[in-house]
Amino acid sequence: MSGLSTAAQEAIDAIEAGPQGPSVGAFFDLDGTLVAGYTAATFYGDRLKGRDVSPAEFLRTVVTAVDGELGGDPTRIAHVAFSAMRGESEEAFADLGERLFRSKIAGTIRRESRALVMAHQRAGHTVAVASAATKYQIAPVARDLGVEHLVCTQLVVEDGQFTGATDGPMLWGRHKASGVRAFAREHGIDLAESYAYGNGYEDVAFLSSVGHPTALNPHRDLRAAAARLGWAVLDLSDPVGGSLVAAGRTLAALAGMNAGVGAGLAWGVARGNLQEGRNAAVRLATQVPMALAGVSLDVLHQERLWTHRPAIFVANHQSALDIPVLGWLLERDFTIVAKKEARWDPRAMVGSIVIDPAWIDRGDSESARATLDGVVERIRAGTSLMIFPEGTRSATPVLGPFRKGAFHLAAQAGVPVVPIVLRNTGELMRRSSLVLNPGVVDVCVLEPETDWSTDDMSERIAALHTRFEETLARWPA
Amino acid sequence: MSDTSSPSSSEDFERWGGAAAWSAGTELTPMQTLLWRAERHPVQSSTTTVVIDLDRIPDWKRFVAATEWGTGLVRRLRQRVVEPVVPTAAPTWADDPTFDLAYHLRRERVASREEMLAAAAQVALRPFDRSRPLWEAVLFEGLPDGAAYVLKIHHALADPLGTVQLLSMLQSGRRAHTARKPVGEDQVAPAAADPVDLAVGGLRTDVATLPGAARATARALGLAATRPQAVLASTLRYGASVRRLLTQTAAPSPELSPRTGKQWSFLTFDTALDPIRTVARQGGGTLDDAAVALVLGGLRRYHLRRDSPVGEIPVGVRVSLDRADDLGNRFAQAIISGPLSIDDPVDRVAAVRGEVLSLHTERALEVLDAAAPLMNRMPSFVGASALRTAAAPDAFVLTLPGPPRKRFMAGAEVRGMYVLGPLPGAALTACLVTCGDTACIGVNVDASAVADLAELEECLAEEIAAFGG
């Protein structure tokens, strides 16, 4: 997989060269290791916003947190938070965890941490998240990474409500280490061959319980200890946050986009050829703003975009950036299918003038089918179609299941499907972010697939899904 | 006549040469000075006692002659500490013009090993004559199987590690007498051995270094003025670390109090070293970690038998400041929470390992070393109370490398070497010395703190057996 730092790549090579199989454990800390920042802060921020917090509780939390920083008991802050949760419904809290994961936490998962997890999974290791956090913080992240095991602090639940107490000690410092040792005994894991990743000074005992400890983006005290103990230190890049400069460039890009559309259309009107005007507008509206935002493309197999037109282009979807990227790639003579509700979305109006989408009404299957018949006609007449088969943007780079619509259209219109794999658009522009960060978008166009029919459609879709996953896991050179 | 199994005498010569070069500095280090000035015997004692089991009674004349030679070789053994009249300078070592070997070395008769250990504890409890060289040795004869050599030595002269090193250096690889041994060069006595001269000299040095110190202070203040946030943050972090080191350990066990520090009782154990090393390896720890786990296991048994549910106790350990795994040159004393709740020795070693390594994140680990020079400029009771307020653990545990092979003292074979350390506020101090393939464990117990001493001895013996099996 390219796009990783040399250090991360070396760590992955070492995992691949080392012992394989489930008797080798790989233990990942959550906060600051798998994700940048603290998930607990996200949860607390949500509590604050929801005004669930009385001024007294807020003061107590701040004082406890400061005291913990100044050498007091650092786990007390968590116990203050746990006891404040007494009487709350576990289900509601688990739902909150899912919601916060999608809106905030998913975007903070480190790409290279994900690559490390995947390397351990490929080696058949027993991968676990070991953290002092609760499962409501960890479970969505673990699920997204395909990690099955959690070694974490357990909250006591009675009749579906938190009692405010923990079951056993909070898995912090030594307790996390003994939790990992107990897990290893239960699962027949050889700790001397195992790996652990952590970032805080409290992780030393946890890290020292395995044969291959790594201080991952360590805090300064752990960094000093790692140097003294001769442990591996790995510094991974954090997901890019929106900087002021990036925000400025995004504004310029939006302005550029509108100017591009206007200029292109004006040119088309002047030439008396609206189709040509639209194509010009697409080019201007994608290339100008992306250049302004500092985004460029690195495309593998660009020729495949042109060998099979008209075609149905399918791509994975992570970011609002995907649409201009695809516009840039497809350049001319294409349209998209969009839900009817988006027609009056002010952001979509500009685009709809340019590419004239096929609006479909999801609530009314009769009219949807009629629209699609119209689309098939347009495809046969030479207009390619761009569809995101996942249906909706994924919260993380993990690929969602594919819907069948695009492939039915390919069968009906008798055109090929051209798969386009996009990487790191979600990093340059996060799911719910309006800010575009500068960088390079990796694009890989896969082999076009022809002759679609309903007979073997499910198998072919599944096979294509696998090819997307493999391409994302091991980016072709 | 010559013992073929013993190493060649050239190895002896090399080692003796090392002994002659031992302790070259003339001034006490800041830490030694602090211990020396703050000493309140025996509660705040800095005395280490070494018990050496010998397979036979050595010839007394040869023994005296060998000691005479040893003190000539290692000059420090004939020197005393000279204090400046006011504490402007560190105390210094100076030859004792009235050195008399007969004052320092004598022999006594005892009927049993228990009697010998009790007598050794009494020797250890007697304060030193601080105007003489800081060591005292007794050869105990009359034991059923051989003899015992008991050496009491002050921390200012040698810490436990140094004591064991020194003794190992002075022993011989052969049972036979070595006729031509190296002798120490006649050292020139330090120039300022006079208390007044020392004080004046110290003041003069202070004045000479004053401009430099002023510049350093100005630099520090300048840094604080230009980067106040960085200086404040770093100060706070250091303070937080000090606080964690001083406060966040387990509460002392009620089973190990009240401690008076005035009744020392010596216990000794020996066992094969290999099984302990194996447990250490399985737990991912060092021999040091295993020794701590072993003592904790004994105390766990003791607490269980006395129906005293204690989850963890504070244990004093020595942390290498250089590397984690080996014996480095710089050490810090620190306190960890020793688990009493873990039954499995391997798991206990792993837990101790984690605790000890966690100390490496503490930037204030060297705090006592850092504070020593400053405290030495204050009246001695300040240093003494500082040492006292540094929270005392329930137990100190220490591992020391002894002679790797068979050694002899004046023709008698060394069968075991036990170090009985002081009890600065602790209920017990345990030392594991590696003698060849044997672990010699010496435990000094504050008899006033332990309700049933025999029970404790039994529990420790059982735990040692558990490590062996």
Short mmCIF file of N, CA, C and O in Angstrom, two decimals, chain A residues 66-176:
data_model
loop_
_atom_site.label_atom_id
_atom_site.label_comp_id
_atom_site.label_asym_id
_atom_site.label_seq_id
_atom_site.Cartn_x
_atom_site.Cartn_y
_atom_site.Cartn_z
N VAL A 66 -7.83 19.06 36.09
CA VAL A 66 -6.61 19.82 36.33
C VAL A 66 -5.76 19.11 37.38
O VAL A 66 -4.55 18.96 37.25
N ASP A 67 -6.42 18.62 38.43
CA ASP A 67 -5.71 17.91 39.48
C ASP A 67 -5.00 16.68 38.92
O ASP A 67 -3.86 16.39 39.26
N GLY A 68 -5.68 15.96 38.02
CA GLY A 68 -5.08 14.80 37.40
C GLY A 68 -3.84 15.17 36.61
O GLY A 68 -2.82 14.48 36.66
N GLU A 69 -3.90 16.31 35.92
CA GLU A 69 -2.75 16.78 35.16
C GLU A 69 -1.60 17.16 36.08
O GLU A 69 -0.44 17.06 35.72
N LEU A 70 -1.93 17.65 37.27
CA LEU A 70 -0.91 18.13 38.18
C LEU A 70 -0.43 17.03 39.12
O LEU A 70 0.06 17.31 40.21
N GLY A 71 -0.59 15.79 38.73
CA GLY A 71 0.00 14.72 39.52
C GLY A 71 -0.97 14.04 40.45
O GLY A 71 -0.59 13.14 41.19
N GLY A 72 -2.24 14.48 40.46
CA GLY A 72 -3.24 13.78 41.26
C GLY A 72 -3.64 12.48 40.58
O GLY A 72 -3.01 12.06 39.62
N ASP A 73 -4.69 11.87 41.06
CA ASP A 73 -5.12 10.61 40.48
C ASP A 73 -5.79 10.87 39.13
O ASP A 73 -6.88 11.43 39.07
N PRO A 74 -5.15 10.49 38.04
CA PRO A 74 -5.69 10.82 36.71
C PRO A 74 -6.94 10.01 36.36
O PRO A 74 -7.63 10.35 35.41
N THR A 75 -7.26 8.97 37.10
CA THR A 75 -8.45 8.19 36.76
C THR A 75 -9.70 8.75 37.43
O THR A 75 -10.80 8.34 37.12
N ARG A 76 -9.50 9.72 38.33
CA ARG A 76 -10.66 10.23 39.06
C ARG A 76 -11.64 10.95 38.13
O ARG A 76 -12.85 10.87 38.31
N ILE A 77 -11.09 11.63 37.14
CA ILE A 77 -11.93 12.36 36.19
C ILE A 77 -12.92 11.41 35.53
O ILE A 77 -14.10 11.74 35.36
N ALA A 78 -12.45 10.21 35.21
CA ALA A 78 -13.34 9.23 34.58
C ALA A 78 -14.43 8.79 35.55
O ALA A 78 -15.59 8.65 35.19
N HIS A 79 -14.02 8.60 36.82
CA HIS A 79 -15.01 8.15 37.79
C HIS A 79 -16.06 9.23 38.05
O HIS A 79 -17.23 8.92 38.28
N VAL A 80 -15.62 10.50 38.00
CA VAL A 80 -16.58 11.60 38.11
C VAL A 80 -17.59 11.50 36.97
O VAL A 80 -18.80 11.58 37.18
N ALA A 81 -17.08 11.25 35.77
CA ALA A 81 -17.96 11.16 34.60
C ALA A 81 -18.89 9.95 34.71
O ALA A 81 -20.08 10.05 34.43
N PHE A 82 -18.33 8.81 35.17
CA PHE A 82 -19.16 7.60 35.28
C PHE A 82 -20.29 7.82 36.27
O PHE A 82 -21.43 7.42 36.03
N SER A 83 -19.96 8.43 37.43
CA SER A 83 -21.00 8.56 38.44
C SER A 83 -22.07 9.55 37.98
O SER A 83 -23.24 9.43 38.37
N ALA A 84 -21.67 10.51 37.12
CA ALA A 84 -22.66 11.44 36.59
C ALA A 84 -23.62 10.75 35.63
O ALA A 84 -24.69 11.27 35.31
N MET A 85 -23.23 9.55 35.16
CA MET A 85 -24.08 8.85 34.20
C MET A 85 -25.10 7.96 34.87
O MET A 85 -25.88 7.28 34.19
N ARG A 86 -25.10 7.94 36.20
CA ARG A 86 -26.02 7.07 36.90
C ARG A 86 -27.48 7.33 36.49
O ARG A 86 -27.90 8.48 36.40
N GLY A 87 -28.21 6.26 36.21
CA GLY A 87 -29.61 6.41 35.84
C GLY A 87 -29.84 6.61 34.36
O GLY A 87 -30.96 6.56 33.89
N GLU A 88 -28.75 6.84 33.60
CA GLU A 88 -28.94 7.01 32.15
C GLU A 88 -29.14 5.65 31.50
O GLU A 88 -28.65 4.64 31.98
N SER A 89 -29.85 5.65 30.38
CA SER A 89 -30.13 4.41 29.67
C SER A 89 -28.91 3.98 28.86
O SER A 89 -28.31 4.77 28.15
N GLU A 90 -28.58 2.70 28.99
CA GLU A 90 -27.42 2.18 28.25
C GLU A 90 -27.66 2.27 26.75
O GLU A 90 -26.78 2.63 25.99
N GLU A 91 -28.88 1.96 26.34
CA GLU A 91 -29.20 1.93 24.92
C GLU A 91 -29.01 3.32 24.31
O GLU A 91 -28.40 3.47 23.26
N ALA A 92 -29.54 4.34 25.04
CA ALA A 92 -29.42 5.69 24.53
C ALA A 92 -27.96 6.08 24.41
O ALA A 92 -27.54 6.75 23.46
N PHE A 93 -27.15 5.62 25.39
CA PHE A 93 -25.74 5.99 25.36
C PHE A 93 -25.01 5.29 24.22
O PHE A 93 -24.14 5.87 23.57
N ALA A 94 -25.40 4.03 23.98
CA ALA A 94 -24.80 3.31 22.86
C ALA A 94 -25.16 3.99 21.54
O ALA A 94 -24.32 4.12 20.64
N ASP A 95 -26.40 4.47 21.43
CA ASP A 95 -26.82 5.19 20.22
C ASP A 95 -26.01 6.47 20.06
O ASP A 95 -25.59 6.82 18.96
N LEU A 96 -25.82 7.16 21.18
CA LEU A 96 -25.01 8.38 21.15
C LEU A 96 -23.61 8.06 20.63
O LEU A 96 -23.05 8.79 19.81
N GLY A 97 -23.06 6.91 21.11
CA GLY A 97 -21.73 6.49 20.65
C GLY A 97 -21.70 6.33 19.14
O GLY A 97 -20.77 6.79 18.47
N GLU A 98 -22.74 5.71 18.59
CA GLU A 98 -22.80 5.52 17.14
C GLU A 98 -22.89 6.86 16.42
O GLU A 98 -22.23 7.09 15.41
N ARG A 99 -23.72 7.75 16.98
CA ARG A 99 -23.91 9.05 16.33
C ARG A 99 -22.61 9.86 16.35
O ARG A 99 -22.20 10.41 15.32
N LEU A 100 -21.96 9.89 17.52
CA LEU A 100 -20.72 10.65 17.61
C LEU A 100 -19.63 10.02 16.74
O LEU A 100 -18.76 10.71 16.24
N PHE A 101 -19.69 8.69 16.61
CA PHE A 101 -18.71 8.04 15.75
C PHE A 101 -18.84 8.56 14.32
O PHE A 101 -17.88 8.98 13.70
N ARG A 102 -20.09 8.56 13.82
CA ARG A 102 -20.28 8.98 12.43
C ARG A 102 -19.94 10.45 12.24
O ARG A 102 -19.27 10.82 11.28
N SER A 103 -20.37 11.29 13.19
CA SER A 103 -20.21 12.73 12.96
C SER A 103 -18.81 13.23 13.31
O SER A 103 -18.32 14.16 12.71
N LYS A 104 -18.15 12.64 14.30
CA LYS A 104 -16.89 13.22 14.76
C LYS A 104 -15.73 12.22 14.74
O LYS A 104 -14.69 12.46 14.15
N ILE A 105 -15.92 11.09 15.42
CA ILE A 105 -14.78 10.23 15.74
C ILE A 105 -14.23 9.51 14.51
O ILE A 105 -13.02 9.36 14.35
N ALA A 106 -15.12 9.11 13.59
CA ALA A 106 -14.67 8.38 12.40
C ALA A 106 -13.59 9.15 11.66
O ALA A 106 -12.62 8.57 11.19
N GLY A 107 -13.75 10.46 11.62
CA GLY A 107 -12.79 11.29 10.88
C GLY A 107 -11.45 11.39 11.57
O GLY A 107 -10.50 11.92 10.99
N THR A 108 -11.35 10.94 12.83
CA THR A 108 -10.08 11.08 13.55
C THR A 108 -9.27 9.79 13.56
O THR A 108 -8.21 9.73 14.15
N ILE A 109 -9.80 8.73 12.92
CA ILE A 109 -9.02 7.48 12.85
C ILE A 109 -7.80 7.72 11.97
O ILE A 109 -7.92 8.23 10.85
N ARG A 110 -6.64 7.38 12.49
CA ARG A 110 -5.42 7.60 11.70
C ARG A 110 -5.34 6.57 10.57
O ARG A 110 -5.51 5.38 10.81
N ARG A 111 -5.07 7.07 9.38
CA ARG A 111 -5.02 6.19 8.21
C ARG A 111 -3.94 5.13 8.40
O ARG A 111 -4.13 3.96 8.08
N GLU A 112 -2.78 5.55 8.94
CA GLU A 112 -1.68 4.60 9.07
C GLU A 112 -1.92 3.62 10.22
O GLU A 112 -1.45 2.48 10.18
N SER A 113 -2.66 4.04 11.24
CA SER A 113 -3.05 3.09 12.29
C SER A 113 -3.94 2.02 11.69
O SER A 113 -3.81 0.83 12.00
N ARG A 114 -4.86 2.45 10.83
CA ARG A 114 -5.73 1.50 10.14
C ARG A 114 -4.90 0.52 9.32
O ARG A 114 -5.15 -0.70 9.34
N ALA A 115 -3.87 1.03 8.66
CA ALA A 115 -3.01 0.16 7.86
C ALA A 115 -2.30 -0.86 8.76
O ALA A 115 -2.13 -2.03 8.39
N LEU A 116 -1.89 -0.42 9.97
CA LEU A 116 -1.24 -1.35 10.90
C LEU A 116 -2.21 -2.44 11.34
O LEU A 116 -1.86 -3.62 11.37
N VAL A 117 -3.44 -2.03 11.68
CA VAL A 117 -4.44 -3.01 12.08
C VAL A 117 -4.65 -4.02 10.97
O VAL A 117 -4.67 -5.23 11.19
N MET A 118 -4.75 -3.51 9.73
CA MET A 118 -5.00 -4.41 8.61
C MET A 118 -3.83 -5.35 8.39
O MET A 118 -4.02 -6.52 8.04
N ALA A 119 -2.61 -4.86 8.61
CA ALA A 119 -1.44 -5.73 8.45
C ALA A 119 -1.50 -6.88 9.45
O ALA A 119 -1.22 -8.03 9.12
N HIS A 120 -1.90 -6.56 10.70
CA HIS A 120 -2.02 -7.62 11.71
C HIS A 120 -3.13 -8.59 11.34
O HIS A 120 -3.02 -9.80 11.56
N GLN A 121 -4.21 -8.05 10.80
CA GLN A 121 -5.32 -8.93 10.41
C GLN A 121 -4.91 -9.86 9.27
O GLN A 121 -5.24 -11.04 9.28
N ARG A 122 -4.15 -9.31 8.31
CA ARG A 122 -3.69 -10.15 7.20
C ARG A 122 -2.78 -11.26 7.73
O ARG A 122 -2.76 -12.37 7.20
N ALA A 123 -2.00 -10.95 8.80
CA ALA A 123 -1.10 -11.96 9.37
C ALA A 123 -1.86 -12.97 10.22
O ALA A 123 -1.25 -13.86 10.81
N GLY A 124 -3.16 -12.79 10.35
CA GLY A 124 -3.96 -13.74 11.13
C GLY A 124 -3.82 -13.55 12.62
O GLY A 124 -4.19 -14.43 13.40
N HIS A 125 -3.24 -12.41 13.06
CA HIS A 125 -3.06 -12.17 14.49
C HIS A 125 -4.41 -11.92 15.18
O HIS A 125 -5.38 -11.54 14.54
N THR A 126 -4.43 -12.15 16.51
CA THR A 126 -5.61 -11.82 17.29
C THR A 126 -5.52 -10.33 17.66
O THR A 126 -4.69 -9.93 18.46
N VAL A 127 -6.36 -9.53 17.01
CA VAL A 127 -6.27 -8.08 17.20
C VAL A 127 -7.31 -7.65 18.23
O VAL A 127 -8.46 -8.10 18.19
N ALA A 128 -6.90 -6.80 19.18
CA ALA A 128 -7.82 -6.31 20.20
C ALA A 128 -7.56 -4.83 20.46
O ALA A 128 -6.44 -4.36 20.33
N VAL A 129 -8.63 -4.12 20.81
CA VAL A 129 -8.47 -2.76 21.30
C VAL A 129 -8.38 -2.85 22.82
O VAL A 129 -9.25 -3.44 23.46
N ALA A 130 -7.30 -2.32 23.40
CA ALA A 130 -7.12 -2.35 24.86
C ALA A 130 -7.13 -0.91 25.34
O ALA A 130 -6.22 -0.15 25.02
N SER A 131 -8.15 -0.54 26.08
CA SER A 131 -8.30 0.86 26.43
C SER A 131 -9.04 1.04 27.74
O SER A 131 -9.86 0.21 28.13
N ALA A 132 -8.75 2.16 28.39
CA ALA A 132 -9.48 2.51 29.61
C ALA A 132 -10.86 3.05 29.29
O ALA A 132 -11.70 3.20 30.16
N ALA A 133 -11.10 3.33 28.00
CA ALA A 133 -12.40 3.86 27.59
C ALA A 133 -13.48 2.79 27.74
O ALA A 133 -13.19 1.62 27.95
N THR A 134 -14.74 3.20 27.62
CA THR A 134 -15.84 2.24 27.70
C THR A 134 -16.15 1.71 26.31
O THR A 134 -15.73 2.28 25.31
N LYS A 135 -16.93 0.63 26.26
CA LYS A 135 -17.18 0.02 24.95
C LYS A 135 -18.03 0.91 24.06
O LYS A 135 -18.02 0.75 22.85
N TYR A 136 -18.75 1.87 24.67
CA TYR A 136 -19.59 2.76 23.86
C TYR A 136 -18.73 3.68 23.01
O TYR A 136 -19.13 4.11 21.94
N GLN A 137 -17.52 3.99 23.51
CA GLN A 137 -16.58 4.78 22.73
C GLN A 137 -15.86 3.90 21.72
O GLN A 137 -15.56 4.32 20.61
N ILE A 138 -15.52 2.67 22.15
CA ILE A 138 -14.62 1.83 21.34
C ILE A 138 -15.35 1.05 20.25
O ILE A 138 -14.87 0.95 19.13
N ALA A 139 -16.54 0.49 20.61
CA ALA A 139 -17.17 -0.49 19.71
C ALA A 139 -17.33 0.00 18.27
O ALA A 139 -16.98 -0.75 17.34
N PRO A 140 -17.83 1.24 18.03
CA PRO A 140 -17.97 1.64 16.63
C PRO A 140 -16.63 1.70 15.89
O PRO A 140 -16.54 1.29 14.73
N VAL A 141 -15.59 2.17 16.58
CA VAL A 141 -14.27 2.23 15.95
C VAL A 141 -13.79 0.82 15.65
O VAL A 141 -13.31 0.53 14.54
N ALA A 142 -13.92 -0.07 16.64
CA ALA A 142 -13.45 -1.45 16.47
C ALA A 142 -14.18 -2.11 15.32
O ALA A 142 -13.57 -2.79 14.49
N ARG A 143 -15.49 -1.89 15.24
CA ARG A 143 -16.28 -2.51 14.18
C ARG A 143 -15.81 -2.00 12.82
O ARG A 143 -15.63 -2.76 11.89
N ASP A 144 -15.57 -0.68 12.76
CA ASP A 144 -15.13 -0.09 11.50
C ASP A 144 -13.79 -0.68 11.06
O ASP A 144 -13.54 -0.84 9.87
N LEU A 145 -12.93 -1.00 12.05
CA LEU A 145 -11.61 -1.56 11.73
C LEU A 145 -11.67 -3.07 11.58
O LEU A 145 -10.65 -3.70 11.29
N GLY A 146 -12.84 -3.66 11.82
CA GLY A 146 -12.94 -5.11 11.76
C GLY A 146 -12.27 -5.79 12.94
O GLY A 146 -11.82 -6.93 12.82
N VAL A 147 -12.18 -5.10 14.07
CA VAL A 147 -11.56 -5.68 15.27
C VAL A 147 -12.66 -6.26 16.15
O VAL A 147 -13.63 -5.57 16.49
N GLU A 148 -12.47 -7.51 16.54
CA GLU A 148 -13.52 -8.23 17.22
C GLU A 148 -13.42 -8.09 18.74
O GLU A 148 -14.43 -8.05 19.44
N HIS A 149 -12.18 -8.03 19.26
CA HIS A 149 -11.99 -8.10 20.71
C HIS A 149 -11.79 -6.72 21.36
O HIS A 149 -11.06 -5.89 20.82
N LEU A 150 -12.44 -6.54 22.52
CA LEU A 150 -12.23 -5.32 23.30
C LEU A 150 -11.74 -5.71 24.68
O LEU A 150 -12.31 -6.59 25.32
N VAL A 151 -10.68 -5.05 25.14
CA VAL A 151 -10.25 -5.19 26.53
C VAL A 151 -10.43 -3.80 27.12
O VAL A 151 -9.64 -2.91 26.86
N CYS A 152 -11.54 -3.58 27.87
CA CYS A 152 -11.85 -2.21 28.25
C CYS A 152 -12.56 -2.14 29.59
O CYS A 152 -12.94 -3.15 30.16
N THR A 153 -12.73 -0.91 30.07
CA THR A 153 -13.43 -0.67 31.32
C THR A 153 -14.91 -1.02 31.15
O THR A 153 -15.53 -0.61 30.18
N GLN A 154 -15.45 -1.77 32.10
CA GLN A 154 -16.85 -2.20 32.03
C GLN A 154 -17.69 -1.37 33.00
O GLN A 154 -17.32 -1.25 34.16
N LEU A 155 -18.78 -0.81 32.51
CA LEU A 155 -19.70 -0.09 33.38
C LEU A 155 -20.81 -1.04 33.83
O LEU A 155 -21.27 -1.88 33.05
N VAL A 156 -21.23 -0.88 35.08
CA VAL A 156 -22.30 -1.75 35.60
C VAL A 156 -23.64 -1.24 35.09
O VAL A 156 -23.93 -0.04 35.19
N VAL A 157 -24.43 -2.14 34.51
CA VAL A 157 -25.76 -1.78 34.01
C VAL A 157 -26.80 -2.62 34.75
O VAL A 157 -26.66 -3.84 34.83
N GLU A 158 -27.79 -1.96 35.32
CA GLU A 158 -28.89 -2.69 35.95
C GLU A 158 -30.20 -2.20 35.35
O GLU A 158 -30.44 -1.00 35.31
N ASP A 159 -31.03 -3.14 34.89
CA ASP A 159 -32.30 -2.80 34.25
C ASP A 159 -32.11 -1.79 33.13
O ASP A 159 -32.88 -0.83 33.00
N GLY A 160 -31.07 -1.98 32.35
CA GLY A 160 -30.85 -1.09 31.22
C GLY A 160 -30.33 0.28 31.57
O GLY A 160 -30.24 1.15 30.71
N GLN A 161 -30.00 0.49 32.86
CA GLN A 161 -29.50 1.81 33.26
C GLN A 161 -28.14 1.68 33.92
O GLN A 161 -27.85 0.70 34.60
N PHE A 162 -27.31 2.71 33.72
CA PHE A 162 -26.00 2.72 34.38
C PHE A 162 -26.19 2.96 35.87
O PHE A 162 -27.02 3.77 36.28
N THR A 163 -25.39 2.26 36.68
CA THR A 163 -25.45 2.51 38.12
C THR A 163 -24.41 3.56 38.52
O THR A 163 -24.39 4.01 39.66
N GLY A 164 -23.53 3.93 37.61
CA GLY A 164 -22.48 4.90 37.93
C GLY A 164 -21.21 4.24 38.43
O GLY A 164 -20.21 4.90 38.66
N ALA A 165 -21.25 2.91 38.59
CA ALA A 165 -20.06 2.19 39.08
C ALA A 165 -19.41 1.43 37.93
O ALA A 165 -20.01 1.24 36.88
N THR A 166 -18.17 1.02 38.15
CA THR A 166 -17.50 0.19 37.15
C THR A 166 -17.44 -1.24 37.67
O THR A 166 -17.40 -1.46 38.87
N ASP A 167 -17.45 -2.17 36.73
CA ASP A 167 -17.30 -3.57 37.08
C ASP A 167 -15.81 -3.88 37.01
O ASP A 167 -15.23 -3.96 35.94
N GLY A 168 -15.17 -4.02 38.16
CA GLY A 168 -13.72 -4.18 38.18
C GLY A 168 -13.05 -2.84 38.05
O GLY A 168 -13.71 -1.81 37.93
N PRO A 169 -11.73 -2.82 38.07
CA PRO A 169 -11.03 -1.53 38.02
C PRO A 169 -11.12 -0.91 36.64
O PRO A 169 -11.41 -1.58 35.65
N MET A 170 -10.89 0.40 36.60
CA MET A 170 -10.78 1.06 35.31
C MET A 170 -9.48 0.57 34.67
O MET A 170 -8.43 0.54 35.32
N LEU A 171 -9.54 0.19 33.40
CA LEU A 171 -8.36 -0.43 32.78
C LEU A 171 -7.36 0.63 32.36
O LEU A 171 -7.19 0.93 31.18
N TRP A 172 -6.70 1.19 33.37
CA TRP A 172 -5.75 2.27 33.16
C TRP A 172 -4.45 1.84 33.80
O TRP A 172 -4.46 1.22 34.87
N GLY A 173 -3.32 2.16 33.15
CA GLY A 173 -2.03 1.84 33.75
C GLY A 173 -1.90 0.35 33.99
O GLY A 173 -2.14 -0.47 33.11
N ARG A 174 -1.56 -0.02 35.26
CA ARG A 174 -1.31 -1.43 35.56
C ARG A 174 -2.52 -2.31 35.29
O ARG A 174 -2.39 -3.48 34.96
N HIS A 175 -3.73 -1.76 35.47
CA HIS A 175 -4.92 -2.59 35.30
C HIS A 175 -5.14 -2.96 33.84
O HIS A 175 -5.66 -4.01 33.52
N LYS A 176 -4.74 -2.04 32.95
CA LYS A 176 -4.82 -2.37 31.53
C LYS A 176 -3.85 -3.50 31.23
O LYS A 176 -4.19 -4.44 30.52
#
